JSON list of C-alpha atoms in Angstrom, two decimals:
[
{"chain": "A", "resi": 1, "resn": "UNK", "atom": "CA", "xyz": [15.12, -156.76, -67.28]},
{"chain": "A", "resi": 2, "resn": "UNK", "atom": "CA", "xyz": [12.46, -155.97, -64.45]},
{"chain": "A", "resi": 3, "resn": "UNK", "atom": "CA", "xyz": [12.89, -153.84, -61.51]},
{"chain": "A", "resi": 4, "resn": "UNK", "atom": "CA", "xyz": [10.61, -155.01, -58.72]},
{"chain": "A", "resi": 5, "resn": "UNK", "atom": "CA", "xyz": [10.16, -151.79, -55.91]},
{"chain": "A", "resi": 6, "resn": "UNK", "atom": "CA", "xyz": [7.49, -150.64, -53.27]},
{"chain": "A", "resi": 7, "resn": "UNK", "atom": "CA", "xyz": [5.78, -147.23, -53.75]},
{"chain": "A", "resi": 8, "resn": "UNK", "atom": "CA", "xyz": [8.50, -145.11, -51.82]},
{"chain": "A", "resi": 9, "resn": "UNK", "atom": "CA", "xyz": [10.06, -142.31, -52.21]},
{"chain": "A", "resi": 10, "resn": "UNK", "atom": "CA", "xyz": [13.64, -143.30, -53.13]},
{"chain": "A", "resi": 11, "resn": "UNK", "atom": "CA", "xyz": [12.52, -144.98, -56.00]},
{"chain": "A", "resi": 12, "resn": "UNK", "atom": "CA", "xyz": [10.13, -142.49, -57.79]},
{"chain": "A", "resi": 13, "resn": "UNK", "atom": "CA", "xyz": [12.11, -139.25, -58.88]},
{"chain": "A", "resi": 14, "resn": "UNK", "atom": "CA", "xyz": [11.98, -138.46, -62.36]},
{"chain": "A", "resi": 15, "resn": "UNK", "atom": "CA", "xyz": [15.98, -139.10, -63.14]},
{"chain": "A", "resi": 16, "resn": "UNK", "atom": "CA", "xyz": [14.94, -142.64, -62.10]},
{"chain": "A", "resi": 17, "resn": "UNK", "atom": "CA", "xyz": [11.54, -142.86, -63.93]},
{"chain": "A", "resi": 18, "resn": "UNK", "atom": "CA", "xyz": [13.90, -141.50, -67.24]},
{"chain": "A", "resi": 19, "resn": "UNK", "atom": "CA", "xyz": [16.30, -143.94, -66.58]},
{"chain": "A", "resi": 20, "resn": "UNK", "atom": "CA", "xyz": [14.18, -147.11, -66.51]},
{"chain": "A", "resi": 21, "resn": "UNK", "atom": "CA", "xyz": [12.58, -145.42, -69.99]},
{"chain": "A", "resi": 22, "resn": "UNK", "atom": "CA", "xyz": [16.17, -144.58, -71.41]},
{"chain": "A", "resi": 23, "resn": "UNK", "atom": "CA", "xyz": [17.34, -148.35, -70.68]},
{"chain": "A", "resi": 24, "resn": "UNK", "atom": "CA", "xyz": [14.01, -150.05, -71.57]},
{"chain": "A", "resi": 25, "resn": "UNK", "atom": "CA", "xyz": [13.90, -151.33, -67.88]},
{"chain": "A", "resi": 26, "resn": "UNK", "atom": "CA", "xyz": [10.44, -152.30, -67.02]},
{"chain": "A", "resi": 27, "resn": "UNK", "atom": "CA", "xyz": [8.90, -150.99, -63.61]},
{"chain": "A", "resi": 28, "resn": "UNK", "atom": "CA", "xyz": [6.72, -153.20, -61.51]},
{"chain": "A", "resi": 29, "resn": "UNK", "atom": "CA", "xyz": [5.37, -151.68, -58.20]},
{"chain": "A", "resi": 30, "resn": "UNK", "atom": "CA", "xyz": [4.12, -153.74, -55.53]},
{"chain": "A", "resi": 31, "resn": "UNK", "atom": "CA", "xyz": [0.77, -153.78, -54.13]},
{"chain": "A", "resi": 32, "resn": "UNK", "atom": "CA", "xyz": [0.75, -150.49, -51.59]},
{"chain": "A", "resi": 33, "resn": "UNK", "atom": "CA", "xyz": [1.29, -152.13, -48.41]},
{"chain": "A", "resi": 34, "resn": "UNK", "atom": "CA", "xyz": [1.89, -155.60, -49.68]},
{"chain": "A", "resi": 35, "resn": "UNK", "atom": "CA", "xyz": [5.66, -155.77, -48.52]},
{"chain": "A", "resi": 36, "resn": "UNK", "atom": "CA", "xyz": [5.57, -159.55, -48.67]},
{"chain": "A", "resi": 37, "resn": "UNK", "atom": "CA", "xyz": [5.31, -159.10, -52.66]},
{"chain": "A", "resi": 38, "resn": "UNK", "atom": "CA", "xyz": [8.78, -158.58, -52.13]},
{"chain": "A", "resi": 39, "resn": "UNK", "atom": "CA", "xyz": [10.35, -159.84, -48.72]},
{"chain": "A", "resi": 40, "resn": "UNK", "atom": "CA", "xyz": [13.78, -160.53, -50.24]},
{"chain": "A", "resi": 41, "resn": "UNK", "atom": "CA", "xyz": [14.41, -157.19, -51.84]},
{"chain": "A", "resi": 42, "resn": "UNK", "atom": "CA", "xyz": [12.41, -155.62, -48.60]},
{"chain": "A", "resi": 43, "resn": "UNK", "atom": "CA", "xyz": [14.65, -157.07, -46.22]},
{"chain": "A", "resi": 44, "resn": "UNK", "atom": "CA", "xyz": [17.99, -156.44, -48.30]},
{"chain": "A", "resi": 45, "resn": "UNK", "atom": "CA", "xyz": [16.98, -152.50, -48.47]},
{"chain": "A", "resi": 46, "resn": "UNK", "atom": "CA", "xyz": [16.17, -152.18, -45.12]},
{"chain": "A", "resi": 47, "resn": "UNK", "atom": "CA", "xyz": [19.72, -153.94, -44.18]},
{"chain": "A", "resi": 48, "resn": "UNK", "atom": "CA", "xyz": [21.33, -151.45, -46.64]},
{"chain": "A", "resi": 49, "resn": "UNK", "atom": "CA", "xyz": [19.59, -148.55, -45.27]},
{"chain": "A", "resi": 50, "resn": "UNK", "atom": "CA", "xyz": [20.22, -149.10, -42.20]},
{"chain": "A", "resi": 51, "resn": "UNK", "atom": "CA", "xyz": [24.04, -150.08, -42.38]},
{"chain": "A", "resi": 52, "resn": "UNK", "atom": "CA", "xyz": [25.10, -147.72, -45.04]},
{"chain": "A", "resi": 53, "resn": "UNK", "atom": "CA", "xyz": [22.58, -145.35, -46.54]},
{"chain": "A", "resi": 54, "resn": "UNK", "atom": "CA", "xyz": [21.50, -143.60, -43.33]},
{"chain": "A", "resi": 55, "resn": "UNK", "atom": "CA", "xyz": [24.93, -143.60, -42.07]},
{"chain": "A", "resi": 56, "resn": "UNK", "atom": "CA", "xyz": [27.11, -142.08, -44.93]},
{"chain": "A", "resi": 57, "resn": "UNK", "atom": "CA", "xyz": [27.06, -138.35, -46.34]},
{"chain": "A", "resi": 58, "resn": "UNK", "atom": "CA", "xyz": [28.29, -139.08, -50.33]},
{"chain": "A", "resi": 59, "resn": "UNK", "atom": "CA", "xyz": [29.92, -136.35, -51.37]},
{"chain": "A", "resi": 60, "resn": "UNK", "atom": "CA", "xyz": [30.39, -137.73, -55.02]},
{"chain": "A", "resi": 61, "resn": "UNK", "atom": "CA", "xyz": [29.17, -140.58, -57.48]},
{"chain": "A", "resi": 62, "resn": "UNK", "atom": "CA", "xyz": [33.03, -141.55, -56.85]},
{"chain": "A", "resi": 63, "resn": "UNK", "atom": "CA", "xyz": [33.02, -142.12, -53.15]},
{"chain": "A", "resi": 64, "resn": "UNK", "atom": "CA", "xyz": [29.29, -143.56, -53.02]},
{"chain": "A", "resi": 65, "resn": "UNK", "atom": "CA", "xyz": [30.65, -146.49, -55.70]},
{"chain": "A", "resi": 66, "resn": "UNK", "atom": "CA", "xyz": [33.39, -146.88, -52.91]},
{"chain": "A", "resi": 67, "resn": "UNK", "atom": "CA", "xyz": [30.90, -147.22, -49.89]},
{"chain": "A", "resi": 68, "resn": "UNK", "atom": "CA", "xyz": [28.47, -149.02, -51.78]},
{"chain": "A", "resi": 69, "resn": "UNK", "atom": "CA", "xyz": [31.63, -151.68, -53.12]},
{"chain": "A", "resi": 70, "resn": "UNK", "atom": "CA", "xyz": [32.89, -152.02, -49.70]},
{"chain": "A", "resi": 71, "resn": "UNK", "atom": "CA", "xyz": [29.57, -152.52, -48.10]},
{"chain": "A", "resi": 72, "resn": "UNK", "atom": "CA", "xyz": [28.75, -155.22, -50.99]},
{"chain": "A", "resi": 73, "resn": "UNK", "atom": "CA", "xyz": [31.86, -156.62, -50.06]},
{"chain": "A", "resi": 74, "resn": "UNK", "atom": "CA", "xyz": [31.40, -157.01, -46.65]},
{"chain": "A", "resi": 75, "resn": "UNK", "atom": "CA", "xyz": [27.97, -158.44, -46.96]},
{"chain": "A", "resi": 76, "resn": "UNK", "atom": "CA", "xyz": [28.71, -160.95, -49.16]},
{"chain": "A", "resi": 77, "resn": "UNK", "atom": "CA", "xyz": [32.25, -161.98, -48.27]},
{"chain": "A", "resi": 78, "resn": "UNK", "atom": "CA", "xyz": [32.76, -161.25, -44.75]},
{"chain": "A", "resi": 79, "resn": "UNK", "atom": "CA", "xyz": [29.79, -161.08, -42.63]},
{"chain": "A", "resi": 80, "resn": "UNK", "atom": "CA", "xyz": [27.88, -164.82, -42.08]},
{"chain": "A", "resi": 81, "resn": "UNK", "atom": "CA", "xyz": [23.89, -165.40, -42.41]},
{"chain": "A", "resi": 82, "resn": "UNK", "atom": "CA", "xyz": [21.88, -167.01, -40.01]},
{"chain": "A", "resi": 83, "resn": "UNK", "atom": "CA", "xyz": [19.66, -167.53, -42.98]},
{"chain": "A", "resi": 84, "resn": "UNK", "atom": "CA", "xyz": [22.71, -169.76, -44.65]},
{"chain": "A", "resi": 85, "resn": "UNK", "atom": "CA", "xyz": [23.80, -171.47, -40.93]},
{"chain": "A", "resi": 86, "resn": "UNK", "atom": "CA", "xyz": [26.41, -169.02, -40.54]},
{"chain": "A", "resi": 87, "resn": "UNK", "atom": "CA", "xyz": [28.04, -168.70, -43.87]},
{"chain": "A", "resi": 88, "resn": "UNK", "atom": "CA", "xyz": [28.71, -165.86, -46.71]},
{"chain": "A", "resi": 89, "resn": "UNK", "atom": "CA", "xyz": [26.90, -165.79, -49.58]},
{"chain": "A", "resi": 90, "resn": "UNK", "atom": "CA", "xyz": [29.89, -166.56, -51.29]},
{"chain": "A", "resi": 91, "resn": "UNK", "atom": "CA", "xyz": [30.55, -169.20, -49.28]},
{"chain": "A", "resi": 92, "resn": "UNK", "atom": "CA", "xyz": [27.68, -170.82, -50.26]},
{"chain": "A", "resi": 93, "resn": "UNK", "atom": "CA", "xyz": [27.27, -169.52, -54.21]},
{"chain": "A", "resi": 94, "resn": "UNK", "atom": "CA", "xyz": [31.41, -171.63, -53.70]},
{"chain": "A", "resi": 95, "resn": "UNK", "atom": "CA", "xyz": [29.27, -175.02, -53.24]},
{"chain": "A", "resi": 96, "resn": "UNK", "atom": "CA", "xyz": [29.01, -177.66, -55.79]},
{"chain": "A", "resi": 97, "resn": "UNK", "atom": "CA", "xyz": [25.76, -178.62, -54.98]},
{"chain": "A", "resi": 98, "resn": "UNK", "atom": "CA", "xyz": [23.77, -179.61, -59.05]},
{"chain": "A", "resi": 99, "resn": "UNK", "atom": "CA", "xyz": [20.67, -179.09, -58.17]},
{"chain": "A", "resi": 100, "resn": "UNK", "atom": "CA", "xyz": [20.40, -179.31, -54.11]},
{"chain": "A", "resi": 101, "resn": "UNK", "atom": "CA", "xyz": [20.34, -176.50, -51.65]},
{"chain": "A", "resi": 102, "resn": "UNK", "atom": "CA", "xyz": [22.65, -176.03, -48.67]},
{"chain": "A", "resi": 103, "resn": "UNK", "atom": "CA", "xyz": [22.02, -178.17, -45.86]},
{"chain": "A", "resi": 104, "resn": "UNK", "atom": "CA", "xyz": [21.05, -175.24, -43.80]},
{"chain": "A", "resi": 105, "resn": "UNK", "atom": "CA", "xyz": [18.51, -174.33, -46.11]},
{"chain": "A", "resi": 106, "resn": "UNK", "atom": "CA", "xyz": [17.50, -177.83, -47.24]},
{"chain": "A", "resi": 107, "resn": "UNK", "atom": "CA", "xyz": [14.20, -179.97, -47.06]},
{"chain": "A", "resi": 108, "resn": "UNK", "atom": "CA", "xyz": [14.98, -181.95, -44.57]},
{"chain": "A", "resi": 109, "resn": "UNK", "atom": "CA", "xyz": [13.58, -184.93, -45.38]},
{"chain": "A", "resi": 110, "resn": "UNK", "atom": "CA", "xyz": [15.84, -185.03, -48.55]},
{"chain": "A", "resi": 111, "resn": "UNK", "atom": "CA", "xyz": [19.05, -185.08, -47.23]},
{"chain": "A", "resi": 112, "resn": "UNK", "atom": "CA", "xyz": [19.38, -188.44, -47.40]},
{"chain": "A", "resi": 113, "resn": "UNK", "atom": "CA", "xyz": [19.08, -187.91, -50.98]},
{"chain": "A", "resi": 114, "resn": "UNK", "atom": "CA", "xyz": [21.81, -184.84, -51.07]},
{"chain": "A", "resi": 115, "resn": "UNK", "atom": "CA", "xyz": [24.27, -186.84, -49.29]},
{"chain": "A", "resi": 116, "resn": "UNK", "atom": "CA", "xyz": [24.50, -189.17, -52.15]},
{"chain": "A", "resi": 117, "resn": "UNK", "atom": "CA", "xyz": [23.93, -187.18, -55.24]},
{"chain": "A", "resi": 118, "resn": "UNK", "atom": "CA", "xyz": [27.30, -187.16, -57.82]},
{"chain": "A", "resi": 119, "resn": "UNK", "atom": "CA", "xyz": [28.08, -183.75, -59.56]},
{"chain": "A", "resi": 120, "resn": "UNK", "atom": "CA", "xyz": [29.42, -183.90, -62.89]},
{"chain": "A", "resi": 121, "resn": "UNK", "atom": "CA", "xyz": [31.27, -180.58, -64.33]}
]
């Protein structure tokens, strides 16, 4: 297992730097000011900062698994993605699609293709 992370702050106290070392995690940092190393991640932290992190006082490892669980929750159940042409991600992990992507997210020119491909399960 890999954790991929940018040089910040969050991610560099020592109870984190033990843990990766405790769980045989490797650490990869990203080129300083390289962001694009890592859009997904990039854009999924800044999402979570914004919505949650910056917004929430924890007052215990028990209520921040309860923020964090709802927040997963909403993000992946409830709340669509432009990115996905307005669906969940578990709307679209739900597809039976072998070996195709989404329409919305599809090449185009292949959906000829996708229209007639058979999945076997």
């Amino acid at each position: 297992m890999m954790v991929v992370s940018d040089n910040g702050t969050e991610l560099t106290s020592s109870a984190i730097q033990r843990w990766s070392q405790e769980m045989a995690v490797a650490w990869h940092r990203i080129t300083p000011g390289k962001p694009q190393q890592n859009a997904f991640v990039e854009g999924f932290n800044e999402r979570l900062r914004d919505e949650c992190l910056n917004e929430t006082l924890f007052t215990s490892i028990a209520h921040a698994h309860v923020v964090l669980a709802d927040w997963r929750t909403d993000h992946n159940t409830v709340r669509p993605h432009s990115k996905l042409g307005g669906r969940t991600p578990t709307q679209i992990a739900a597809q039976r699609w072998l070996g195709h992507a989404p329409a919305s997210v599809a090449n185009k020119a292949n959906l000829e293709h996708q229209s007639t491909a058979k999945c076997y399960f």
